[in-house]
Amino acid sequence: MPVRRTMPSVGRDSVAQHVAVIGAGIVGTATAIELLRDGHRVTLIEPGDPGGEQAASYGNGTLLNPSSVIPMSAPGLWRKVPGYLADPLGPLAIRWSYLPRLAPWLWRFLRAGATEARVAAVAHALRPLILDAPERHRRLAEEAGVGHLITRQGVLFVFPSRADFEAESLSWRIRAKNGVRWLELSEEELRQRVPVLDRRYKFALLVEANDQCRDPGAYVAALAQHALALGATRHRARATGFRIENRRLRAVRTNIGDIDCDKAVIAAGAWSKTLAAAAGDRVPLETERGYHVVIENPGIEPRYPIMPSDGKMACVMTPQGLRLAGQVELAGLDAAPNWERAEVLRKFARRVFPGLSEAAQVRRWMGHRPSTPDGLPCIGSASDCTDVLYAFGHGHVGLTAGAATARLVADLVGGRTPSIDLTPYAATRFR
Ligand SMILES: Cc1cc2nc3c(=O)[nH]c(=O)nc-3n(C[C@H](O)[C@H](O)[C@H](O)COP(=O)(O)OP(=O)(O)OC[C@H]3O[C@@H](n4cnc5c(N)ncnc54)[C@H](O)[C@@H]3O)c2cc1C
């Protein structure tokens, strides 16, 4: 049974289109707003609450980092993996029963960062998606009435020593080539700026151009609310596929019936793989499961978001308390959370902030990063039908890159040439 349309149909010949946006995380909600701004009619299809706990956009590290151009895969990573896996406080875990299904993705992942040239190419391709992210998000947040959620104090990358920073010189060199600038802080300067930090950290970089969205769940909920206020319709539904006739899109199929539309945007995060397959593209999309712990009343308040080099996690203040976000667990979409991974974050935080309150209440969360092997998203048209557009696969940087992605998708829907070359994001690169 088709779902009843709540607004008059928009003709195909008209510039304005009826666009179904599948998924209301940061990518879907920002895309909805950009499309509405261009005069299109928008229907949001989302089974949960926009910005709710099911979405990666809810529980991430909150960072809007133009400096995050470096993909996870790096030269020589395969040599470090056994050590990470053996370390109970390590940043990486693999559910062994999942390994047979994971293996093809893992192979592509390791190859994607096997040489400096490959890492540099990914960084070059990521940069335009995140370069002006703070400004884009500030504008969006202000428009949605939550401008106060976007704050700038910079992000502090802390190292036990300068030698530990130098051990990461490849990634910082590539960042520098992509326009990232930082201030080096000596031990004394670091101590003055963050007295609550453990004394084993003796060197730091401050990237002043990095921002924070203090409450990403509330931000995404506000963007969805704003889209509705601008005229979007919302269906609490799960998209299951498409009705495509003669290579033109007629409807998005959902668990509550077909929703007629002219165009559809797949922005369903880690759940986008089967939808892309229904539109003609086999994309090796995995979930890199991540965790967070929020420590309410932590007894300390670091002035900056902090990334400890030996912890591979974000330590950030949020309205709910100190959030520790990180971990990569490769275990698929369906396995139950392993809260031991969250405990790793909490334990490590005590090594970062010795004054952290023991008595504090703790909240835990697990979410799904939508990850391609090369760390680049899929943005562009589907192979079987150009009316279906991709906006997924942003991995570790989706909060940051969501705003620019939204603009690019709106350009495609409007028939405009996007401001940047979309070739690196084509889903067909995995053929
Ligand atoms: C621990 C952790 C830390 C992170 N830290 C950062 C950070 O500091 N900065 C940063 O930029 N990024 C960070 N990320 C990554 C970032 O959170 C994600 O890349 C981003 O949120 C992805 O947004 P999205 O809109 O694509 O997907 P999601 O936010 O996951 O939203 C997808 C939505 O689609 C819906 N959906 C699923 N299936 C269907 C369907 N069939 N039909 C309709 N709707 C569907 C889901 O319910 C969900 O609401 C982090 C991620 C994690 C897990």
PDB file of C-alpha atoms in Angstrom, residues 53 58 291-299 320-324 339-347 349-350 356-365:
ATOM      1  CA  GLU A  53      21.217   6.694  20.476  1.00  0.00           C
ATOM      2  CA  TYR A  58      24.694  10.746  18.833  1.00  0.00           C
ATOM      3  CA  TYR A 291      32.161   3.315  22.430  1.00  0.00           C
ATOM      4  CA  HIS A 292      31.807   6.192  24.778  1.00  0.00           C
ATOM      5  CA  VAL A 293      31.680   6.646  28.491  1.00  0.00           C
ATOM      6  CA  VAL A 294      30.262   9.791  30.053  1.00  0.00           C
ATOM      7  CA  ILE A 295      31.446  10.532  33.561  1.00  0.00           C
ATOM      8  CA  GLU A 296      28.937  12.789  35.267  1.00  0.00           C
ATOM      9  CA  ASN A 297      30.429  15.223  37.790  1.00  0.00           C
ATOM     10  CA  PRO A 298      33.974  14.118  36.950  1.00  0.00           C
ATOM     11  CA  GLY A 299      35.541  16.500  39.469  1.00  0.00           C
ATOM     12  CA  GLN A 320      26.297  15.617  30.527  1.00  0.00           C
ATOM     13  CA  GLY A 321      29.855  15.375  31.855  1.00  0.00           C
ATOM     14  CA  LEU A 322      33.291  14.263  30.646  1.00  0.00           C
ATOM     15  CA  ARG A 323      32.879  12.112  27.525  1.00  0.00           C
ATOM     16  CA  LEU A 324      35.584   9.607  26.593  1.00  0.00           C
ATOM     17  CA  TRP A 339      31.016  -3.185  27.538  1.00  0.00           C
ATOM     18  CA  GLU A 340      34.568  -4.221  28.398  1.00  0.00           C
ATOM     19  CA  ARG A 341      35.554  -1.921  25.503  1.00  0.00           C
ATOM     20  CA  ALA A 342      33.871   1.020  27.274  1.00  0.00           C
ATOM     21  CA  GLU A 343      35.626   0.020  30.487  1.00  0.00           C
ATOM     22  CA  VAL A 344      38.953   0.317  28.604  1.00  0.00           C
ATOM     23  CA  LEU A 345      38.126   3.968  27.935  1.00  0.00           C
ATOM     24  CA  ARG A 346      37.193   4.619  31.548  1.00  0.00           C
ATOM     25  CA  LYS A 347      40.353   2.947  32.863  1.00  0.00           C
ATOM     26  CA  ALA A 349      40.967   8.119  31.393  1.00  0.00           C
ATOM     27  CA  ARG A 350      42.261   7.639  34.928  1.00  0.00           C
ATOM     28  CA  LEU A 356      39.064  11.982  37.951  1.00  0.00           C
ATOM     29  CA  SER A 357      36.372  11.334  40.549  1.00  0.00           C
ATOM     30  CA  GLU A 358      36.078   7.655  41.569  1.00  0.00           C
ATOM     31  CA  ALA A 359      32.512   8.100  42.766  1.00  0.00           C
ATOM     32  CA  ALA A 360      31.175   9.615  39.569  1.00  0.00           C
ATOM     33  CA  GLN A 361      28.155   8.133  37.756  1.00  0.00           C
ATOM     34  CA  VAL A 362      28.987   6.610  34.416  1.00  0.00           C
ATOM     35  CA  ARG A 363      26.898   6.246  31.229  1.00  0.00           C
ATOM     36  CA  ARG A 364      27.989   3.977  28.389  1.00  0.00           C
ATOM     37  CA  TRP A 365      27.168   3.888  24.679  1.00  0.00           C
TER      38      TRP A 365
END
